[in-house]
XYZ file of N, CA, C and O in Angstrom:
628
model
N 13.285 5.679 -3.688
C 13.993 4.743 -4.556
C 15.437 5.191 -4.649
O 15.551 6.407 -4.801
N 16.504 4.543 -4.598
C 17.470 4.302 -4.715
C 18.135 3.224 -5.751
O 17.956 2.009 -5.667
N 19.098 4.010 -6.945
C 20.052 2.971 -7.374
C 21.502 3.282 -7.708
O 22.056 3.992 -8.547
N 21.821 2.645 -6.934
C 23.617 2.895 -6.564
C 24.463 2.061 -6.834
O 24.090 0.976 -6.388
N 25.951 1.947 -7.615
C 26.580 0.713 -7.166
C 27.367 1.337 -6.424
O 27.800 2.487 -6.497
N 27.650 -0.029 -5.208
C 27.940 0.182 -4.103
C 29.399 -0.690 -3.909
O 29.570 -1.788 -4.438
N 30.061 -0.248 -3.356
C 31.298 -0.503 -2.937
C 31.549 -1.644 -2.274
O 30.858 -1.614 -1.256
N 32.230 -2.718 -2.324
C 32.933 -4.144 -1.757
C 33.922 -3.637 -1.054
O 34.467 -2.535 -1.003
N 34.100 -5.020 -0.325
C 35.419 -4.862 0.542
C 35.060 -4.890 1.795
O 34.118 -4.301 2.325
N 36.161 -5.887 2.451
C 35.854 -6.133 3.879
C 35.815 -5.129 4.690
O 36.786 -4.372 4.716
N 34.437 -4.839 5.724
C 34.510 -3.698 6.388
C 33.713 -2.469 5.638
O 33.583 -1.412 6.254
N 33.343 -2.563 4.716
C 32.644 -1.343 4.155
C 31.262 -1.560 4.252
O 31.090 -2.769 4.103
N 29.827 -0.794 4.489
C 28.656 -1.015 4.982
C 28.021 0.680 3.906
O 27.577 1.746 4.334
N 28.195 0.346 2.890
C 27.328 1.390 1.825
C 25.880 1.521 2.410
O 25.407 0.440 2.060
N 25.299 1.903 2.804
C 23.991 2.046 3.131
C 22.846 3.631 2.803
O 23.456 4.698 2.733
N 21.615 3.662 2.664
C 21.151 4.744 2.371
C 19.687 4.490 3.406
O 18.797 3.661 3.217
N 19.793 5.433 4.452
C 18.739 5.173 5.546
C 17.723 6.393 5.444
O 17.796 7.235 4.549
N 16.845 6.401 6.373
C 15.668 6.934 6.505
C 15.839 7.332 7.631
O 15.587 6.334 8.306
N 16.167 8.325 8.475
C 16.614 9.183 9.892
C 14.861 9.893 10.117
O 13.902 10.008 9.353
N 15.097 10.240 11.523
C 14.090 11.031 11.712
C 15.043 12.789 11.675
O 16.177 13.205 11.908
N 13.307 13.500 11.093
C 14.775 15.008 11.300
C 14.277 15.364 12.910
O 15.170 15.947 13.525
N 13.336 15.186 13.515
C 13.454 15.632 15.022
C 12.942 14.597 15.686
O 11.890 14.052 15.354
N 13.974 14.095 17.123
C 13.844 12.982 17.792
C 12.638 12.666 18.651
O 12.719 12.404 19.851
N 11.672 12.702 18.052
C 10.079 12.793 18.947
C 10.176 11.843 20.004
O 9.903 12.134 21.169
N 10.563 10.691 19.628
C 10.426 9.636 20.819
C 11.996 9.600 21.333
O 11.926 9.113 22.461
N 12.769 9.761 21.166
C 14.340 9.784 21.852
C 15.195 9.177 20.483
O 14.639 8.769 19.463
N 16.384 9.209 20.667
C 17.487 8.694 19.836
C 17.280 7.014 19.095
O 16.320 6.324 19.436
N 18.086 6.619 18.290
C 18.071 5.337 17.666
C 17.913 4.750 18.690
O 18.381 5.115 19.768
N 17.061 3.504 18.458
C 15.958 3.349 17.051
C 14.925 3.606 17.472
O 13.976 3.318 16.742
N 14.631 4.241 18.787
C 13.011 4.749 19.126
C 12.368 5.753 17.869
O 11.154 5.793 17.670
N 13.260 6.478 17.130
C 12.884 7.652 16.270
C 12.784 7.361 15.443
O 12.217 8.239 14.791
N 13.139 5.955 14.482
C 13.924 5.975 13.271
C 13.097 5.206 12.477
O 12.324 4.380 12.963
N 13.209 5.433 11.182
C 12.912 4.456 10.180
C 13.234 3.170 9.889
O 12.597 2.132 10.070
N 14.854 3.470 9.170
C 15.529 2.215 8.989
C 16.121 2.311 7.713
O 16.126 3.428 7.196
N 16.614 1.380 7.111
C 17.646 1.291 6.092
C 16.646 1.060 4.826
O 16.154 -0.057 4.669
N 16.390 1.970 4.050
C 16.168 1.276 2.233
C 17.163 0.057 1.681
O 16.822 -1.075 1.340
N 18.540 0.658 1.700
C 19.592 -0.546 1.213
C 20.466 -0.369 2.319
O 20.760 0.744 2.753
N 20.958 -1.617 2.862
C 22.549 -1.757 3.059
C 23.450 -3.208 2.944
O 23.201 -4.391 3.176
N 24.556 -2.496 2.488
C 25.229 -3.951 2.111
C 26.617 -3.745 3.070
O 27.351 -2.774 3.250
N 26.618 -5.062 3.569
C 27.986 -5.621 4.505
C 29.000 -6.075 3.926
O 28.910 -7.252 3.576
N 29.919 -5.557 3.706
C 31.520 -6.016 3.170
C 31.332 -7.604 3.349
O 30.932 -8.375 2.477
N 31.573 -7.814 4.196
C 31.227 -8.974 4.809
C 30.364 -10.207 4.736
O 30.412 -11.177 5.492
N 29.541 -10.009 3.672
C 28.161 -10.779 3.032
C 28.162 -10.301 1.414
O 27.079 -10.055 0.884
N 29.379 -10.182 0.673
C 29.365 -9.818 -1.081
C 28.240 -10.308 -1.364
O 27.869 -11.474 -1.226
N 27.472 -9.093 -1.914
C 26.299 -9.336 -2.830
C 24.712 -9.672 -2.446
O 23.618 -9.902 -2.961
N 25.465 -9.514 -1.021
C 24.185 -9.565 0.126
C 23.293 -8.123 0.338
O 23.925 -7.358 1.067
N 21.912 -7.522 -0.139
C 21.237 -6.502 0.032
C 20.186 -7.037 0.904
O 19.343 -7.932 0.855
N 20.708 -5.825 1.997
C 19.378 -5.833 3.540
C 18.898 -4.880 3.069
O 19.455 -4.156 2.244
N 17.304 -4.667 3.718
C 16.071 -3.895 3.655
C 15.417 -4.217 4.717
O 14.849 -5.307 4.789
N 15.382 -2.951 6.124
C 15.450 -3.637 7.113
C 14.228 -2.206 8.016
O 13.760 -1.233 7.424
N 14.055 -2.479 9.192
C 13.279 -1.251 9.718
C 13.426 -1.227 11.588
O 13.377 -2.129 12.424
N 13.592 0.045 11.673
C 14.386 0.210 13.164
C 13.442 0.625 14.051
O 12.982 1.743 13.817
N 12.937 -0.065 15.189
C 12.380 1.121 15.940
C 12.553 0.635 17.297
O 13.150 -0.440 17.347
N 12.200 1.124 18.403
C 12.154 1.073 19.591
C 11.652 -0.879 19.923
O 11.942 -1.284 21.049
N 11.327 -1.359 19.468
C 10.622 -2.596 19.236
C 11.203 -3.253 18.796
O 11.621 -4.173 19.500
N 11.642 -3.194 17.205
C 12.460 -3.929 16.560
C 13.556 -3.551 16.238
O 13.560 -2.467 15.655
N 14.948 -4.246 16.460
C 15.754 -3.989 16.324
C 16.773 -5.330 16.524
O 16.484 -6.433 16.987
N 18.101 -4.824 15.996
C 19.137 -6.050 16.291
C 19.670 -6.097 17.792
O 20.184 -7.190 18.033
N 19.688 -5.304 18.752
C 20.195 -5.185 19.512
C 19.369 -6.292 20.683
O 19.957 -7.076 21.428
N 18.191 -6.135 20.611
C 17.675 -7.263 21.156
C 16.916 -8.728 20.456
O 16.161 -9.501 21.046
N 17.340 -8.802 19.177
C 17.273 -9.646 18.421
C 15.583 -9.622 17.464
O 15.132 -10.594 16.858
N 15.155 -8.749 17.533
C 13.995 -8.510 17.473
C 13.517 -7.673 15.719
O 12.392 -7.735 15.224
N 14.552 -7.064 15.186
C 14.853 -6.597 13.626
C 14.018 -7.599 12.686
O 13.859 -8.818 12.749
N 13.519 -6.568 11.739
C 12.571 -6.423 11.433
C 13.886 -6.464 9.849
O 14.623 -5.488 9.989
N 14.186 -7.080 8.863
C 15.001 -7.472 8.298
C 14.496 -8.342 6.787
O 13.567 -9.149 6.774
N 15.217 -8.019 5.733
C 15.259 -9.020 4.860
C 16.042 -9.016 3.429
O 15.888 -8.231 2.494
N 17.043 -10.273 3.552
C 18.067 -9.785 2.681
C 18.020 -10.686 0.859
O 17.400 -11.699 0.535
N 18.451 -10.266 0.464
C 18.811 -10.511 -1.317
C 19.676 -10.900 -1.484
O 20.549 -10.186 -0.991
N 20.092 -11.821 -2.002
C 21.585 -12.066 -3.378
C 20.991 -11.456 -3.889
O 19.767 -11.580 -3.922
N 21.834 -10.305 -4.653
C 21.912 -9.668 -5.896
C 22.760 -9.644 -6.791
O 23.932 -9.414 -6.492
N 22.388 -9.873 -8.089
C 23.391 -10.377 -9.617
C 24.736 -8.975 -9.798
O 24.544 -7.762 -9.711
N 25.847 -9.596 -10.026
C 26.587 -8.477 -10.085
C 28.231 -8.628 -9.259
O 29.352 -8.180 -9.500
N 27.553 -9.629 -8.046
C 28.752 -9.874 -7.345
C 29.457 -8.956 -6.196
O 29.004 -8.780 -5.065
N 30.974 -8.268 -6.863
C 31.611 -7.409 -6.387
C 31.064 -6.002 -6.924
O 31.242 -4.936 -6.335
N 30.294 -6.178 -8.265
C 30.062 -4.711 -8.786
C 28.720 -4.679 -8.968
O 28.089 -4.803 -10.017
N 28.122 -4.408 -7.253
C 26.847 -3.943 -7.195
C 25.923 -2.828 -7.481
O 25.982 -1.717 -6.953
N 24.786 -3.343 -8.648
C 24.315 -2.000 -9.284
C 22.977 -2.279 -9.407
O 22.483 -2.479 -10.516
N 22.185 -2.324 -8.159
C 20.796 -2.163 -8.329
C 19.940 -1.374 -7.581
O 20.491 -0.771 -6.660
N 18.181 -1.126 -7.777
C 17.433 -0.451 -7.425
C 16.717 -0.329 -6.553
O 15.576 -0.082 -6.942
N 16.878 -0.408 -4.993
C 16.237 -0.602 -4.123
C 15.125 0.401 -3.709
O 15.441 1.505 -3.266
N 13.627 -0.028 -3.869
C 12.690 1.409 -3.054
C 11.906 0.752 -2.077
O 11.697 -0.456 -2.198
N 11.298 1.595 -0.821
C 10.826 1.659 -0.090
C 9.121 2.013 -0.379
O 8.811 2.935 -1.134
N 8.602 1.590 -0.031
C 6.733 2.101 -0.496
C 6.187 2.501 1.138
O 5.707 1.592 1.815
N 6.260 3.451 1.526
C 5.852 3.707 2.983
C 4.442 4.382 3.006
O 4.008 5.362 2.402
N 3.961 3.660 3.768
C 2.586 4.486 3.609
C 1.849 4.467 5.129
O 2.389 3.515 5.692
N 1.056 4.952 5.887
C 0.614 4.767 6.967
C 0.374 3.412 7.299
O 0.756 3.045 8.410
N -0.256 2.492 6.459
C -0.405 1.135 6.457
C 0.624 -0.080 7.008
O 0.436 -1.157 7.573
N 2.234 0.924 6.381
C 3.191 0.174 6.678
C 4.584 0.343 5.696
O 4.720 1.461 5.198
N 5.449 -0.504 5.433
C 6.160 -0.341 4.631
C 6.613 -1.616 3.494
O 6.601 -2.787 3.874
N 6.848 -1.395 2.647
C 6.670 -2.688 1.646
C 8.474 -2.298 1.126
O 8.628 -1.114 0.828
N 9.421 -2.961 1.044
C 10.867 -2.557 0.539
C 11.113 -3.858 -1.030
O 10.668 -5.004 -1.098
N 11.860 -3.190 -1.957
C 11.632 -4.058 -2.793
C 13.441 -3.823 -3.551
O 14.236 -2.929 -3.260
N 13.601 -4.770 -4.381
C 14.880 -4.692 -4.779
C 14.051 -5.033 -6.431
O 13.077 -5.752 -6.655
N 14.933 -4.156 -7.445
C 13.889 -4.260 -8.201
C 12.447 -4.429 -8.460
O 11.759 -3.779 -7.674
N 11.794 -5.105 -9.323
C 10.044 -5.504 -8.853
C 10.003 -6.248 -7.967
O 8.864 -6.599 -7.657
N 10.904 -6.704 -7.334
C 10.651 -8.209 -6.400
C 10.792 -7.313 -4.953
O 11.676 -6.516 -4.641
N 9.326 -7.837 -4.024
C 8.818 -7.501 -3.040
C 9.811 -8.127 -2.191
O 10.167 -9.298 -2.326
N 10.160 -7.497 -1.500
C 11.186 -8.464 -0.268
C 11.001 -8.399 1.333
O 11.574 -9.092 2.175
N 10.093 -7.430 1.515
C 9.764 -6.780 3.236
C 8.479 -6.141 3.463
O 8.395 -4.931 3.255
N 7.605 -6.706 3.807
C 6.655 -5.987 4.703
C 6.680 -6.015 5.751
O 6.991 -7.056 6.329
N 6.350 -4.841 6.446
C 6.407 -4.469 7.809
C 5.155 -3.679 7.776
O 5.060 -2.695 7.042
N 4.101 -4.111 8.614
C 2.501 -3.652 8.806
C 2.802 -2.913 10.028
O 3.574 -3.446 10.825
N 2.193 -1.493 10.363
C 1.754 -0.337 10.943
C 1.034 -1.336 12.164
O 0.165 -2.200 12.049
N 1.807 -0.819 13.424
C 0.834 -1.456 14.542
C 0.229 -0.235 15.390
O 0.169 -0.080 16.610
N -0.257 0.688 14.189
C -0.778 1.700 14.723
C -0.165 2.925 15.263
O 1.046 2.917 15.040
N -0.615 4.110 15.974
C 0.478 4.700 16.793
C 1.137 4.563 17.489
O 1.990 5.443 17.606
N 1.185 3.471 18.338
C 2.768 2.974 19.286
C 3.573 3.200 18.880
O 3.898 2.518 17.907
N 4.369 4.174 19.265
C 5.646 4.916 19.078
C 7.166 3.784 19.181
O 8.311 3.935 18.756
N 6.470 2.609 19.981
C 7.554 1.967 20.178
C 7.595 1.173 18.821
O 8.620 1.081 18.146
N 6.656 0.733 18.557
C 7.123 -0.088 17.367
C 6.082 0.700 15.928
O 5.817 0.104 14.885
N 5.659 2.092 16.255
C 5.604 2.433 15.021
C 5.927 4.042 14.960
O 4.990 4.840 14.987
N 7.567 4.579 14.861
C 7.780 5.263 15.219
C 8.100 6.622 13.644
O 8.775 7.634 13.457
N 7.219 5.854 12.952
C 7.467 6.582 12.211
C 6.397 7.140 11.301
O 6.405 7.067 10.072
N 5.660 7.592 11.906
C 4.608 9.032 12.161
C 5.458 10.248 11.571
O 4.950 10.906 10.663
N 6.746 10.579 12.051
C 7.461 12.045 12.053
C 7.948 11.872 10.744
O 7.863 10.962 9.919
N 8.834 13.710 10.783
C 9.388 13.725 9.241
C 10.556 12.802 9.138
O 11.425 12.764 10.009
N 10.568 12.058 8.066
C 11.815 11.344 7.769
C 12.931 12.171 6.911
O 12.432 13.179 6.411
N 14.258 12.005 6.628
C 15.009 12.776 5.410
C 15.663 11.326 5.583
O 15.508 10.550 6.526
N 16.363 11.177 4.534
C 17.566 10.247 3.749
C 18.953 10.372 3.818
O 19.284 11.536 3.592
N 19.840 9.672 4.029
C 21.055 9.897 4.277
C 21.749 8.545 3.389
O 21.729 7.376 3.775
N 22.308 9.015 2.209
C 23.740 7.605 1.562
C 24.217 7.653 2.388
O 23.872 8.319 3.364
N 25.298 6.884 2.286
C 26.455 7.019 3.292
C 27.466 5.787 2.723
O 27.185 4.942 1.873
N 28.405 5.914 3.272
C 29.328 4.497 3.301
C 30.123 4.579 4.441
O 30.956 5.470 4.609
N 29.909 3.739 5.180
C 30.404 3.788 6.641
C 31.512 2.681 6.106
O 31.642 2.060 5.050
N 32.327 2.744 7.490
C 33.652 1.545 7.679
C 33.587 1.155 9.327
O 33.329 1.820 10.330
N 34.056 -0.659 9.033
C 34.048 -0.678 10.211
C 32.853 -1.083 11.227
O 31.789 -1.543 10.813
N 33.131 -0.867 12.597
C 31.608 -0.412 13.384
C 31.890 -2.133 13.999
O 32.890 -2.851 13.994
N 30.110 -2.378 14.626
C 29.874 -4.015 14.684
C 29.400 -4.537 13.716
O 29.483 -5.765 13.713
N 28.785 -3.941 12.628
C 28.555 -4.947 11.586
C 29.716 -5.305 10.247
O 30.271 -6.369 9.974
N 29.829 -3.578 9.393
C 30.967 -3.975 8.839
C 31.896 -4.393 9.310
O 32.520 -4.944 8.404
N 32.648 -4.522 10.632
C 34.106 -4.391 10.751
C 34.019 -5.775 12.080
O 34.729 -5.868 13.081
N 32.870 -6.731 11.615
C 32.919 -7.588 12.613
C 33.953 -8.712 12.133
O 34.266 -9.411 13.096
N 34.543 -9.083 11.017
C 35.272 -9.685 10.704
C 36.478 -8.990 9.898
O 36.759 -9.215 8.721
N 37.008 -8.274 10.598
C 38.020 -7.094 9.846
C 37.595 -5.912 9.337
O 36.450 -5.465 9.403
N 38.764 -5.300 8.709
C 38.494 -3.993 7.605
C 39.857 -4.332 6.452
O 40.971 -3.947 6.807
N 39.738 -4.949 5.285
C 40.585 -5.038 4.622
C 41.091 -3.523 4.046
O 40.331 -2.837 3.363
N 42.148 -3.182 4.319
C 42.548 -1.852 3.722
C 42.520 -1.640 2.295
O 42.145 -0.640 1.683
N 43.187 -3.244 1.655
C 43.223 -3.022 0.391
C 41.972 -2.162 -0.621
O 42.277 -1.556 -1.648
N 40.663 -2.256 -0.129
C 39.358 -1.785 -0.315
C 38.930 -0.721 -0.591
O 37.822 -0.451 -1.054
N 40.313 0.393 -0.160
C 39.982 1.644 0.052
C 41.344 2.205 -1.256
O 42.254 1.514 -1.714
N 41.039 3.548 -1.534
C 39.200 4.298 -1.599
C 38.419 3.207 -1.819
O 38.744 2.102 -2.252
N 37.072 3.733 -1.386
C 35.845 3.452 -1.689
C 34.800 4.402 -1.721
O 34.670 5.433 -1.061
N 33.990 3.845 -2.687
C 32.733 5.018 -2.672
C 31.595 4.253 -3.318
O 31.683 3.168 -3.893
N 30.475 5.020 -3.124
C 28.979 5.093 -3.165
C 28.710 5.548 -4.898
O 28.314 6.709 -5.007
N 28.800 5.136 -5.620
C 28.259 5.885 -6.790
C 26.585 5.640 -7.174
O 25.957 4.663 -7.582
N 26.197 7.112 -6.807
C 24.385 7.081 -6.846
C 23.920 7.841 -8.026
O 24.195 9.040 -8.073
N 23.305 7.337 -8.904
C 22.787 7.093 -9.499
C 21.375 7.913 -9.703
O 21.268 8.686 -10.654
N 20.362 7.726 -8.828
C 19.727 8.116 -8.395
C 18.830 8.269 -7.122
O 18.751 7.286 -6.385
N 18.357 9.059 -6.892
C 17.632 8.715 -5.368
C 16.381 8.865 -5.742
O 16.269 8.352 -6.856
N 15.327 9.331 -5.362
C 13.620 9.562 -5.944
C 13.047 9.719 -5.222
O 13.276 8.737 -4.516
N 12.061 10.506 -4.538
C 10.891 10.585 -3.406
C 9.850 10.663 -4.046
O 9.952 11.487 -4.955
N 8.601 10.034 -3.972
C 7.604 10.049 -4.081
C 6.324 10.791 -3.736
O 5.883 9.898 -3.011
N 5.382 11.728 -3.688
C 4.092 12.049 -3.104
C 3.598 10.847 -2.751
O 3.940 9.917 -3.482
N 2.761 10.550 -1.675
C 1.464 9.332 -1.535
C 0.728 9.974 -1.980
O 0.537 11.165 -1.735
N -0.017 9.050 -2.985
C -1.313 9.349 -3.788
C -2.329 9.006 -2.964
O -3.098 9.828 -2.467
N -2.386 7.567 -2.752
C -3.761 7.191 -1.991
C -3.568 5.984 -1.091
O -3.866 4.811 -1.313
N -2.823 6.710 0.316
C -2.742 6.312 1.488
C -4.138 5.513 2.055
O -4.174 5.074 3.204
């Protein structure tokens, strides 16, 4: 769980992902989890909850994705968690369910996330998503103010 408000402005991509810590199947997105939150400068008030793997992804149009208006506007301040369990992953923005993504078993290609995961905030600039329609300078500084983060035990996988 994650709750952060997150930074506006064209070009800024606040995000808090789910990395693998050792690349079992090879580099992004064969390894990877995927994003708990990220928001696009570029889409104000728009929250993705999305999941990466060798299978699904944006690069071949295939992402595994699902986004929110969230209340607040420019001064985004809500709670995004992830429920991961062998079964699959359930992502939610507050109580409201917004993403399932069901376990297609061990296929590494599209279920690559068997391995250890760790967490990474971040606020990137730029790139192909933030910085596909500019980077307004005016925007900057910018920052991530978190709030909290939370990990969970699975009780009953």
């Amino acid at each position: 769980e994650v709750r952060a408000k997150l930074p506006t402005g064209l070009g800024t991509r606040p995000a808090s992902w789910t990395l693998p810590t050792h690349q079992a199947y090879g580099g992004w997105p064969h390894s990877d989890g995927g994003d708990i939150m990220e928001h696009v400068g570029n889409g104000p008030g728009v929250v993705h909850a999305s999941v990466h793997t060798g299978a699904y992804y944006l690069g071949i149009g295939t992402q595994k994705t699902a986004t929110k208006q969230v209340q607040g506007g420019l001064k985004i301040s809500t709670s995004i968690a992830w429920n991961l369990t062998p079964r699959g992953i359930r992502a939610f923005i507050g109580d409201e369910g917004i993403l399932v993504f069901a376990s297609e078993g061990r296929r590494p290609e599209a279920w690559p996330i068997d391995q250890r995961l760790h967490l990474l905030p971040n606020v990137a600039v730029g790139g192909d998503r933030g910085g596909q329609n500019g980077v307004d300078e005016a925007a900057f500084p910018a920052s991530m103010v978190v709030d909290r983060v939370r990990v969970y035990a699975l009780q009953n996988p």
